Amino acid sequence: MEFPVFDLHCDTTNELILGKSLRKNEVHIDLERAAQLSGYAQCFACFTTNSNVRNPVEVFEKKMMALIREVEANYDLITQVYSADDIEQNQLEGKMSAILTIEGPAGFGYDPALLEDLYKIGFRMSTLGWNEKNPLTGSCKTGGGLSDLGREYVKEAQRLGMIVDVSHISDEGFWDIMDITQAPIVASHSNSRAVCEHCRNLTDDMFRAICTTGGIAGINLFPDFLGGNTLDKACDHVFHFLEMDPDGKHIALGGDLDGIDVLPDDFAGIQDYTVLAEKLISRGISEAVVINIFWNNAMEVFKKCCT
């Protein structure tokens, strides 16, 4: 069985601003390789941080415009989408889908008032930061919960229909969001801390809390977050989440492709999600659960949040 791929996080815009083509390149994601899949929806993060970027506003705009230009230049293969209905229509027409997302709001000064304009452009998911403390929240590296501005940011994003993403956030910030959320919460590219004890991963209680919101956690393929460099390690995280989510309704894909320097063995790029699917099935996961992880679960969240 062939499985379409809905991936919640990549950093390919980092490559596009360096002049790489989205259609064909030598990095982790291009459209020619993605076309080998039976369907493809990709969340493309526009990543900015104040910690090592001199002008994050300029970088944010460059990344956004580079992706929009590349998608428009490859209209025969992919279009930008704004809703779950758009993704489903593209799937019916044999086209791929591009979704704009925010990783670190430094690129617009952490200002909740600007989210409405960004939503109109097409942004449909946002973290509250990256690995540094910022005006909204502490990070997984620094600790520290949400500020009042951070609470305003969450409420405004959810009012608009923009998904709140808790990857990179501090433990305190995570629970502060859970106290106020009115919509499904996503950890777009975070694994299980019980399997690999890293601050970027989710505790069991965090994963359960995400499940109660109707949200999802996307499996990250970075070996440091997996606890090893094999696809079996990625499967271990899936199996652990399945202990708390037996029907596999709250697990998804968030490979972090083009945002990591090392990939697991036997995984060279977007085309190799088929290898991960085969590995999961060989270890006893049903095709029904695999299709949930690879496609259905992310679609359900987008149906609930992005109208």
Short mmCIF file of C-alpha atoms in Angstrom, two decimals:
data_model
loop_
_atom_site.label_atom_id
_atom_site.label_comp_id
_atom_site.label_asym_id
_atom_site.label_seq_id
_atom_site.Cartn_x
_atom_site.Cartn_y
_atom_site.Cartn_z
CA MET A 1 0.00 0.00 0.00
CA GLU A 2 1.22 3.50 -0.82
CA PHE A 3 0.83 6.22 1.80
CA PRO A 4 0.47 9.95 1.20
CA VAL A 5 2.63 12.14 3.42
CA PHE A 6 1.50 15.13 5.48
CA ASP A 7 4.62 16.53 7.16
CA LEU A 8 4.15 19.17 9.85
CA HIS A 9 7.61 20.73 9.77
CA CYS A 10 10.55 21.37 7.47
CA ASP A 11 13.14 24.13 7.14
CA THR A 12 13.47 24.08 3.37
CA THR A 13 12.94 27.84 3.21
CA ASN A 14 16.49 28.09 4.65
CA GLU A 15 17.69 26.55 1.40
CA LEU A 16 15.37 28.49 -0.88
CA ILE A 17 16.78 31.86 0.21
CA LEU A 18 20.22 30.54 -0.79
CA GLY A 19 18.97 30.05 -4.32
CA LYS A 20 17.99 26.37 -4.21
CA SER A 21 15.14 25.29 -6.47
CA LEU A 22 12.10 23.69 -4.85
CA ARG A 23 11.57 21.63 -7.99
CA LYS A 24 14.95 19.87 -7.94
CA ASN A 25 17.87 20.13 -5.54
CA GLU A 26 20.38 18.06 -3.57
CA VAL A 27 18.98 18.73 -0.07
CA HIS A 28 16.20 16.87 1.77
CA ILE A 29 13.06 18.06 -0.03
CA ASP A 30 12.30 18.73 -3.64
CA LEU A 31 9.15 18.31 -5.69
CA GLU A 32 10.52 15.79 -8.14
CA ARG A 33 11.25 13.36 -5.30
CA ALA A 34 8.04 14.22 -3.46
CA ALA A 35 6.11 13.39 -6.62
CA GLN A 36 7.07 9.74 -6.03
CA LEU A 37 4.70 9.73 -3.05
CA SER A 38 0.98 9.02 -3.45
CA GLY A 39 0.18 12.46 -2.04
CA TYR A 40 2.07 15.22 -0.27
CA ALA A 41 1.23 18.15 2.00
CA GLN A 42 4.13 20.01 3.57
CA CYS A 43 4.23 22.66 6.28
CA PHE A 44 7.08 25.00 5.33
CA ALA A 45 8.41 26.88 8.35
CA CYS A 46 9.67 30.44 8.12
CA PHE A 47 12.24 30.30 10.92
CA THR A 48 13.54 33.41 12.68
CA THR A 49 15.29 34.01 15.98
CA ASN A 50 16.84 37.00 17.72
CA SER A 51 19.65 34.83 19.10
CA ASN A 52 21.82 34.63 15.99
CA VAL A 53 20.09 36.66 13.25
CA ARG A 54 20.93 40.36 12.86
CA ASN A 55 17.67 41.30 11.14
CA PRO A 56 14.97 38.65 11.70
CA VAL A 57 12.26 40.80 10.09
CA GLU A 58 14.19 40.88 6.82
CA VAL A 59 14.93 37.14 7.02
CA PHE A 60 11.27 36.33 7.68
CA GLU A 61 10.14 38.27 4.64
CA LYS A 62 12.82 36.70 2.43
CA LYS A 63 11.85 33.18 3.45
CA MET A 64 8.14 33.81 3.01
CA MET A 65 8.59 35.36 -0.43
CA ALA A 66 11.08 32.72 -1.58
CA LEU A 67 8.60 29.95 -0.82
CA ILE A 68 5.69 31.78 -2.43
CA ARG A 69 7.76 32.41 -5.57
CA GLU A 70 8.89 28.79 -5.80
CA VAL A 71 5.38 27.47 -5.32
CA GLU A 72 4.02 29.82 -7.98
CA ALA A 73 6.84 28.80 -10.36
CA ASN A 74 5.88 25.15 -9.93
CA TYR A 75 2.12 25.51 -10.18
CA ASP A 76 1.93 22.34 -12.27
CA LEU A 77 3.02 20.33 -9.22
CA ILE A 78 2.11 22.28 -6.07
CA THR A 79 -0.07 25.13 -4.82
CA GLN A 80 -0.26 27.07 -1.59
CA VAL A 81 -3.24 25.97 0.51
CA TYR A 82 -5.25 27.73 3.18
CA SER A 83 -7.59 25.04 4.49
CA ALA A 84 -8.14 21.31 4.75
CA ASP A 85 -10.57 21.57 1.84
CA ASP A 86 -7.78 22.98 -0.32
CA ILE A 87 -5.51 20.08 0.60
CA GLU A 88 -8.21 17.54 -0.22
CA GLN A 89 -8.89 19.22 -3.57
CA ASN A 90 -5.19 19.16 -4.44
CA GLN A 91 -5.04 15.49 -3.51
CA LEU A 92 -7.94 14.76 -5.87
CA GLU A 93 -6.20 16.69 -8.66
CA GLY A 94 -2.85 14.99 -8.10
CA LYS A 95 -1.20 18.15 -6.84
CA MET A 96 0.96 18.72 -3.77
CA SER A 97 0.12 21.25 -1.06
CA ALA A 98 2.28 23.92 0.60
CA ILE A 99 1.32 25.40 3.98
CA LEU A 100 3.07 28.44 5.46
CA THR A 101 4.03 28.17 9.14
CA ILE A 102 5.94 30.24 11.67
CA GLU A 103 8.88 28.94 13.69
CA GLY A 104 9.80 31.74 16.05
CA PRO A 105 7.83 35.03 15.83
CA ALA A 106 11.00 37.15 15.98
CA GLY A 107 10.42 37.96 12.30
CA PHE A 108 7.47 40.20 13.18
CA GLY A 109 8.50 41.36 16.63
CA TYR A 110 6.40 38.81 18.54
CA ASP A 111 3.40 41.05 17.96
CA PRO A 112 0.00 39.29 18.24
CA ALA A 113 -1.60 42.23 16.42
CA LEU A 114 0.21 41.18 13.22
CA LEU A 115 -1.13 37.62 13.23
CA GLU A 116 -4.29 38.58 11.35
CA ASP A 117 -2.31 39.95 8.40
CA LEU A 118 -0.10 36.86 8.42
CA TYR A 119 -3.18 34.64 8.50
CA LYS A 120 -4.50 36.42 5.40
CA ILE A 121 -1.19 35.69 3.64
CA GLY A 122 -1.68 32.01 4.47
CA PHE A 123 0.17 31.22 7.71
CA ARG A 124 -1.66 28.44 9.49
CA MET A 125 0.57 27.34 12.38
CA SER A 126 2.98 29.04 14.76
CA THR A 127 5.39 28.18 17.53
CA LEU A 128 5.87 30.80 20.22
CA GLY A 129 9.63 30.74 19.91
CA TRP A 130 12.75 28.71 19.32
CA ASN A 131 15.54 27.85 21.78
CA GLU A 132 15.88 31.24 23.45
CA LYS A 133 13.71 33.12 25.95
CA ASN A 134 11.63 35.80 24.23
CA PRO A 135 8.84 38.27 25.08
CA LEU A 136 6.21 35.52 24.76
CA THR A 137 7.71 32.59 26.66
CA GLY A 138 10.71 30.69 27.88
CA SER A 139 12.14 27.90 25.75
CA CYS A 140 13.10 24.27 26.26
CA LYS A 141 16.67 25.52 26.79
CA THR A 142 15.92 28.34 29.23
CA GLY A 143 12.76 27.44 31.12
CA GLY A 144 10.15 30.01 32.09
CA GLY A 145 6.43 30.19 31.38
CA LEU A 146 4.18 32.37 29.24
CA SER A 147 4.12 36.12 29.66
CA ASP A 148 0.87 38.06 29.44
CA LEU A 149 1.85 38.85 25.83
CA GLY A 150 2.33 35.12 25.24
CA ARG A 151 -1.18 34.41 26.48
CA GLU A 152 -2.51 37.11 24.19
CA TYR A 153 -0.58 35.52 21.29
CA VAL A 154 -2.14 32.08 21.90
CA LYS A 155 -5.65 33.49 22.17
CA GLU A 156 -5.31 35.60 19.03
CA ALA A 157 -3.83 32.75 16.99
CA GLN A 158 -6.66 30.44 17.99
CA ARG A 159 -9.29 33.11 17.34
CA LEU A 160 -8.04 33.39 13.78
CA GLY A 161 -7.77 29.64 13.19
CA MET A 162 -3.98 29.47 13.37
CA ILE A 163 -2.71 26.28 15.05
CA VAL A 164 -0.53 26.75 18.13
CA ASP A 165 2.65 24.66 17.97
CA VAL A 166 4.44 23.82 21.25
CA SER A 167 7.68 22.47 19.80
CA HIS A 168 10.70 24.27 21.35
CA ILE A 169 8.68 25.69 24.23
CA SER A 170 9.59 25.31 27.91
CA ASP A 171 7.79 22.79 30.07
CA GLU A 172 6.27 25.67 32.03
CA GLY A 173 5.14 27.38 28.86
CA PHE A 174 3.60 24.16 27.61
CA TRP A 175 1.40 23.81 30.67
CA ASP A 176 0.50 27.50 30.60
CA ILE A 177 -0.83 26.96 27.07
CA MET A 178 -2.77 23.91 28.17
CA ASP A 179 -4.48 26.02 30.83
CA ILE A 180 -5.90 28.43 28.24
CA THR A 181 -6.19 26.54 24.96
CA GLN A 182 -9.51 26.50 23.16
CA ALA A 183 -8.36 24.36 20.22
CA PRO A 184 -6.19 21.35 19.36
CA ILE A 185 -2.51 21.80 20.20
CA VAL A 186 0.28 20.51 17.96
CA ALA A 187 3.90 19.62 18.71
CA SER A 188 4.96 19.75 15.08
CA HIS A 189 8.38 18.12 15.43
CA SER A 190 8.85 16.59 18.89
CA ASN A 191 9.39 13.00 20.03
CA SER A 192 8.97 11.07 23.30
CA ARG A 193 11.12 12.04 26.26
CA ALA A 194 10.58 8.59 27.77
CA VAL A 195 12.35 7.04 24.78
CA CYS A 196 15.02 9.75 24.42
CA GLU A 197 15.53 12.08 27.36
CA HIS A 198 15.96 15.40 25.58
CA CYS A 199 14.31 18.68 26.53
CA ARG A 200 12.96 19.03 22.97
CA ASN A 201 10.87 15.90 23.44
CA LEU A 202 7.49 15.47 25.13
CA THR A 203 6.90 13.82 28.50
CA ASP A 204 4.14 11.23 28.64
CA ASP A 205 1.93 13.71 30.51
CA MET A 206 2.51 16.28 27.77
CA PHE A 207 1.57 13.82 25.04
CA ARG A 208 -1.57 12.81 26.94
CA ALA A 209 -2.49 16.48 27.33
CA ILE A 210 -2.06 17.06 23.59
CA CYS A 211 -4.33 14.08 22.96
CA THR A 212 -7.06 15.53 25.19
CA THR A 213 -7.09 18.70 23.06
CA GLY A 214 -7.52 16.64 19.88
CA GLY A 215 -4.01 17.56 18.81
CA ILE A 216 -1.01 15.67 17.44
CA ALA A 217 2.73 15.19 17.86
CA GLY A 218 4.92 14.98 14.74
CA ILE A 219 7.78 12.47 14.80
CA ASN A 220 11.10 14.30 14.37
CA LEU A 221 13.85 12.41 12.49
CA PHE A 222 16.84 14.19 14.07
CA PRO A 223 19.01 11.41 15.59
CA ASP A 224 19.74 13.52 18.68
CA PHE A 225 16.01 13.58 19.43
CA LEU A 226 15.51 9.94 18.43
CA GLY A 227 18.30 8.57 20.61
CA GLY A 228 19.99 6.92 17.64
CA ASN A 229 20.42 7.15 13.88
CA THR A 230 18.09 4.37 12.70
CA LEU A 231 14.50 4.30 11.55
CA ASP A 232 13.93 1.64 14.20
CA LYS A 233 14.55 4.40 16.75
CA ALA A 234 11.87 6.51 15.07
CA CYS A 235 9.56 3.51 15.29
CA ASP A 236 10.33 3.20 19.01
CA HIS A 237 8.89 6.68 19.57
CA VAL A 238 5.78 5.78 17.60
CA PHE A 239 5.30 2.60 19.60
CA HIS A 240 5.68 4.44 22.89
CA PHE A 241 3.09 7.02 21.89
CA LEU A 242 0.80 4.17 20.82
CA GLU A 243 0.86 2.85 24.39
CA MET A 244 -1.08 6.00 25.31
CA ASP A 245 -2.90 6.35 21.98
CA PRO A 246 -3.75 2.79 20.88
CA ASP A 247 -5.68 3.84 17.76
CA GLY A 248 -2.86 6.10 16.60
CA LYS A 249 -5.08 9.17 16.29
CA HIS A 250 -2.62 11.70 17.76
CA ILE A 251 0.69 10.82 16.10
CA ALA A 252 1.89 12.44 12.89
CA LEU A 253 5.02 13.26 10.91
CA GLY A 254 7.26 16.26 11.54
CA GLY A 255 10.57 15.22 10.06
CA ASP A 256 12.49 18.51 10.51
CA LEU A 257 13.92 17.92 7.04
CA ASP A 258 16.40 20.56 5.84
CA GLY A 259 16.59 21.71 9.45
CA ILE A 260 18.91 18.91 10.59
CA ASP A 261 22.41 17.98 9.46
CA VAL A 262 22.07 14.21 9.94
CA LEU A 263 19.24 11.87 8.97
CA PRO A 264 18.65 8.30 10.10
CA ASP A 265 20.26 5.51 8.12
CA ASP A 266 18.16 4.49 5.09
CA PHE A 267 16.51 7.92 4.96
CA ALA A 268 18.01 10.36 2.49
CA GLY A 269 15.09 12.69 1.87
CA ILE A 270 11.36 13.19 1.46
CA GLN A 271 11.00 10.19 -0.86
CA ASP A 272 12.08 7.82 1.92
CA TYR A 273 8.98 8.24 4.07
CA THR A 274 7.94 5.10 2.19
CA VAL A 275 10.83 3.30 3.92
CA LEU A 276 9.55 4.45 7.32
CA ALA A 277 6.06 3.20 6.47
CA GLU A 278 7.46 -0.19 5.50
CA LYS A 279 9.47 -0.33 8.73
CA LEU A 280 6.40 0.43 10.86
CA ILE A 281 4.38 -2.26 9.08
CA SER A 282 7.19 -4.80 9.40
CA ARG A 283 7.14 -4.18 13.16
CA GLY A 284 3.43 -4.93 13.37
CA ILE A 285 1.61 -1.63 12.97
CA SER A 286 -1.50 -1.94 10.81
CA GLU A 287 -1.88 -0.10 7.53
CA ALA A 288 -4.87 1.73 9.06
CA VAL A 289 -2.71 3.18 11.83
CA VAL A 290 0.09 4.06 9.40
CA ILE A 291 -2.32 6.02 7.19
CA ASN A 292 -3.53 7.84 10.31
CA ILE A 293 0.04 8.80 11.21
CA PHE A 294 1.06 9.69 7.66
CA TRP A 295 -2.03 11.64 6.62
CA ASN A 296 -5.36 11.41 8.43
CA ASN A 297 -4.38 12.82 11.82
CA ALA A 298 -2.87 16.01 10.45
CA MET A 299 -5.86 16.44 8.16
CA GLU A 300 -8.23 16.13 11.12
CA VAL A 301 -6.44 18.89 13.00
CA PHE A 302 -6.49 21.16 9.99
CA LYS A 303 -10.20 20.45 9.51
CA LYS A 304 -10.86 21.45 13.12
CA CYS A 305 -8.65 24.55 13.14
CA CYS A 306 -8.23 25.93 9.63
CA THR A 307 -11.61 26.64 8.07
#
